[in-house]
């Protein structure tokens, strides 16, 4: 079955850096776009970034552009999010999601999430 | 990068039908079929319940249905049950440098 397991969330000071990872299993990872979606405490969902299956097409939300970098390693079935210059407003649970699925806009499987807290 | 607009809350009695709206623009909902809906119970991971406006993933109850008219998409929950009490989010592809957007979210309460 499809599994997505995030890791790397932690407490970090403003201006600091953190790298999130998502280990994928149960499907052919290299065939799918992958996405990071976040949810601040008590708030709604926010699309953060996605990467196509080869890693050649990448998009970012305006709120993270220039500070976050998405990448993937198809040989290791892993997705990453390098987060630099972190701000208090980046505090959130970060979900790794499969998709958008080709020919559809859906994110059909989600990980359990990794909590990032930015605070001094 | 504004979110799609949803009502903050919708409520209904068991057995009733409710509709949650999701309003965007011609650059997102109005221009594409890539509208999805997600259900999130408190403390849980969001779950896909509708994709491409009106399709249900395998295993999702047929009490959930979706539609779209112009710049507004709708999620209809029929035969409301206690287990339907959750937050619901729409999402859409958007013709923009930031190609996906979520709605503001709607809390469904079963009275």
Coordinates of C-alpha atoms in Angstrom, one line a residue:
Chain A
X1 CA 0.0 0.0 0.0
X2 CA 1.1 3.6 -0.6
X3 CA 3.0 5.0 2.4
X4 CA 4.5 8.5 2.8
X5 CA 6.5 9.1 6.0
X6 CA 7.8 12.6 6.8
X7 CA 10.8 13.3 9.1
X8 CA 13.0 16.2 10.1
X9 CA 10.5 18.5 11.8
X10 CA 11.9 20.3 14.9
X11 CA 12.0 23.5 16.9
X12 CA 14.2 26.1 15.2
X13 CA 15.0 29.7 15.8
X14 CA 14.0 32.5 13.4
X15 CA 16.5 32.7 10.6
X16 CA 17.5 29.1 11.0
X17 CA 17.3 26.2 8.6
X18 CA 15.7 22.8 8.5
X19 CA 15.5 20.0 6.0
X20 CA 12.3 17.8 5.8
X21 CA 12.3 14.4 4.1
X22 CA 9.5 12.2 2.9
X23 CA 10.1 8.5 2.4
X24 CA 7.8 6.9 -0.2
X25 CA 6.8 3.3 -0.6
X26 CA 4.2 1.1 -2.2
X27 CA 4.2 2.8 -5.6
X28 CA 6.5 3.7 -8.5
X29 CA 7.8 7.0 -7.0
X30 CA 9.5 8.1 -10.2
X31 CA 6.1 8.2 -12.0
X32 CA 4.5 10.8 -9.8
X33 CA 4.6 14.5 -9.1
X34 CA 5.1 15.2 -5.4
X35 CA 3.9 18.1 -3.3
X36 CA 4.5 19.7 0.1
X37 CA 1.4 21.2 1.8
X38 CA 1.4 22.9 5.2
X39 CA -1.1 23.7 7.9
X40 CA -0.4 26.3 10.6
X41 CA -1.9 25.6 14.0
X42 CA -5.6 26.1 13.9
X43 CA -5.5 27.2 10.3
X44 CA -6.3 25.9 6.8
X45 CA -4.2 24.1 4.2
X46 CA -1.6 25.9 2.2
X47 CA 0.0 24.5 -0.9
X48 CA 3.8 25.1 -0.6
X49 CA 5.6 23.5 -3.5
X50 CA 5.6 20.7 -6.0
X51 CA 8.1 19.0 -8.2
X52 CA 7.4 16.9 -11.4
X53 CA 8.4 13.3 -11.6
X54 CA 11.8 14.0 -13.1
X55 CA 12.7 17.0 -10.9
X56 CA 12.8 19.4 -13.9
X57 CA 9.7 21.4 -13.2
X58 CA 9.3 23.0 -9.8
X59 CA 6.9 25.5 -8.4
X60 CA 6.7 27.4 -5.1
X61 CA 4.1 29.5 -3.2
X62 CA 5.0 33.2 -3.1
X63 CA 5.3 32.9 0.7
X64 CA 8.3 30.6 0.5
X65 CA 9.9 31.5 -2.9
X66 CA 13.6 32.1 -2.5
X67 CA 13.8 30.5 0.9
X68 CA 12.6 26.9 0.4
X69 CA 14.0 24.4 -2.1
X70 CA 12.2 21.2 -3.1
X71 CA 14.1 18.2 -4.4
X72 CA 13.7 14.5 -5.0
X73 CA 15.9 11.4 -5.2
X74 CA 14.1 8.9 -7.4
X75 CA 16.7 6.2 -6.7
X76 CA 16.0 6.5 -3.0
X77 CA 12.2 7.1 -3.3
X78 CA 12.5 10.3 -1.3
X79 CA 11.3 13.9 -1.4
X80 CA 12.9 16.7 0.4
X81 CA 12.2 20.3 1.4
X82 CA 15.2 22.5 2.4
X83 CA 13.9 25.4 4.4
X84 CA 16.1 28.4 5.0
X85 CA 15.6 31.9 6.6
X86 CA 12.7 30.4 8.6
X87 CA 10.1 32.8 10.1
X88 CA 7.6 32.4 12.8
X89 CA 4.8 32.3 10.2
X90 CA 6.4 29.1 8.8
X91 CA 5.4 27.2 11.9
X92 CA 3.1 24.5 10.7
X93 CA 2.6 20.8 10.2
X94 CA 4.2 20.0 6.8
X95 CA 2.5 17.2 4.8
X96 CA 4.1 15.3 1.9
X97 CA 1.5 14.4 -0.7
X98 CA 1.4 12.4 -3.9
X99 CA 0.3 14.5 -6.8
X100 CA -1.0 16.3 -8.5
X101 CA -1.7 13.1 -10.3
X102 CA -1.2 13.3 -14.0
X103 CA -4.3 14.4 -15.9
X104 CA -5.9 15.4 -12.6
X105 CA -5.4 18.0 -9.9
X106 CA -5.7 15.6 -7.0
X107 CA -3.4 14.9 -4.1
X108 CA -4.4 11.3 -3.4
X109 CA -2.2 10.1 -0.6
X110 CA -0.8 12.2 2.3
X111 CA 1.8 11.5 5.0
X112 CA 1.2 11.9 8.7
X113 CA 2.9 15.3 8.7
X114 CA 6.0 16.7 10.4
X115 CA 5.8 19.6 12.8
X116 CA 8.0 22.6 12.3
X117 CA 8.1 25.2 15.0
X118 CA 9.9 28.5 14.5
X119 CA 10.4 30.3 17.8
X120 CA 13.1 31.9 19.8
Chain B
X1 CA -2.0 34.3 -4.0
X2 CA -5.5 34.5 -2.4
X3 CA -7.3 31.4 -1.2
X4 CA -10.5 30.1 -2.6
X5 CA -13.5 31.3 -0.6
X6 CA -15.6 28.9 1.5
X7 CA -18.1 29.5 4.2
X8 CA -16.6 29.2 7.6
X9 CA -19.2 26.8 8.9
X10 CA -22.2 24.8 7.7
X11 CA -24.5 22.7 9.9
X12 CA -27.3 20.2 9.5
X13 CA -29.3 17.6 11.3
X14 CA -28.7 13.9 10.8
X15 CA -30.2 12.7 7.5
X16 CA -30.3 16.1 6.0
X17 CA -28.3 17.3 2.9
X18 CA -25.9 20.2 3.1
X19 CA -23.9 22.0 0.4
X20 CA -20.5 23.6 0.8
X21 CA -19.5 26.2 -1.8
X22 CA -16.0 27.1 -3.0
X23 CA -15.7 30.3 -5.0
X24 CA -12.8 31.2 -7.2
X25 CA -12.2 32.9 -10.5
X26 CA -12.0 32.1 -14.2
X27 CA -8.2 31.5 -13.6
X28 CA -8.9 28.6 -11.4
X29 CA -12.3 26.9 -10.7
X30 CA -14.0 28.6 -13.7
X31 CA -11.3 27.5 -16.2
X32 CA -10.4 24.0 -15.2
X33 CA -11.9 20.7 -14.0
X34 CA -9.1 20.2 -11.5
X35 CA -11.2 20.8 -8.4
X36 CA -10.8 18.5 -5.5
X37 CA -12.3 18.2 -2.0
X38 CA -10.6 17.0 1.2
X39 CA -12.1 15.9 4.5
X40 CA -10.1 16.5 7.7
X41 CA -11.2 15.2 11.1
X42 CA -9.6 16.9 14.2
X43 CA -6.0 15.9 14.6
X44 CA -6.1 13.8 11.5
X45 CA -4.6 13.8 8.0
X46 CA -6.7 15.3 5.2
X47 CA -8.4 12.7 3.0
X48 CA -9.3 13.1 -0.7
X49 CA -13.1 12.6 -1.1
X50 CA -13.8 14.2 -4.5
X51 CA -11.5 14.9 -7.5
X52 CA -11.9 16.5 -10.9
X53 CA -15.1 18.2 -9.8
X54 CA -17.3 15.2 -9.3
X55 CA -15.3 11.9 -9.1
X56 CA -15.1 9.8 -6.0
X57 CA -12.0 7.8 -5.1
X58 CA -12.6 4.1 -4.4
X59 CA -14.0 3.6 -0.9
X60 CA -15.5 7.1 -0.4
X61 CA -19.2 7.0 0.4
X62 CA -21.6 7.9 -2.4
X63 CA -23.2 10.4 0.0
X64 CA -20.5 12.8 -1.1
X65 CA -20.9 14.4 -4.5
X66 CA -19.4 17.4 -6.3
X67 CA -20.4 19.8 -9.0
X68 CA -19.3 23.1 -10.5
X69 CA -21.0 26.1 -12.1
X70 CA -19.0 29.0 -13.4
X71 CA -16.4 30.0 -10.8
X72 CA -18.1 28.1 -8.0
X73 CA -17.6 24.5 -7.0
X74 CA -19.9 22.7 -4.6
X75 CA -19.6 19.7 -2.3
X76 CA -22.9 18.1 -1.4
X77 CA -23.2 15.7 1.6
X78 CA -26.5 13.8 1.6
X79 CA -27.9 11.8 4.5
X80 CA -25.7 13.7 6.9
X81 CA -24.2 11.4 9.6
X82 CA -22.3 12.2 12.9
X83 CA -19.1 10.9 11.3
X84 CA -19.3 13.7 8.7
X85 CA -18.5 16.3 11.3
X86 CA -15.1 17.5 10.1
X87 CA -13.3 20.3 8.2
X88 CA -13.6 20.3 4.5
X89 CA -11.3 22.0 2.0
X90 CA -11.5 22.5 -1.7
X91 CA -8.6 22.9 -4.0
X92 CA -8.1 23.9 -7.6
X93 CA -5.4 24.2 -10.3
X94 CA -4.8 27.9 -10.9
X95 CA -3.3 29.5 -14.1
X96 CA -0.5 31.2 -12.2
X97 CA 3.1 30.9 -11.1
X98 CA 1.7 29.2 -8.1
X99 CA -0.4 26.5 -9.7
X100 CA -2.4 25.1 -6.9
X101 CA -4.6 26.8 -4.2
X102 CA -6.8 25.6 -1.3
X103 CA -10.0 27.0 0.0
X104 CA -10.3 28.7 3.3
X105 CA -12.0 25.6 4.8
X106 CA -15.5 24.9 6.2
X107 CA -16.3 23.3 9.5
X108 CA -19.3 21.0 9.2
X109 CA -21.3 20.5 12.4
X110 CA -23.9 17.8 12.8
X111 CA -26.6 19.0 15.1

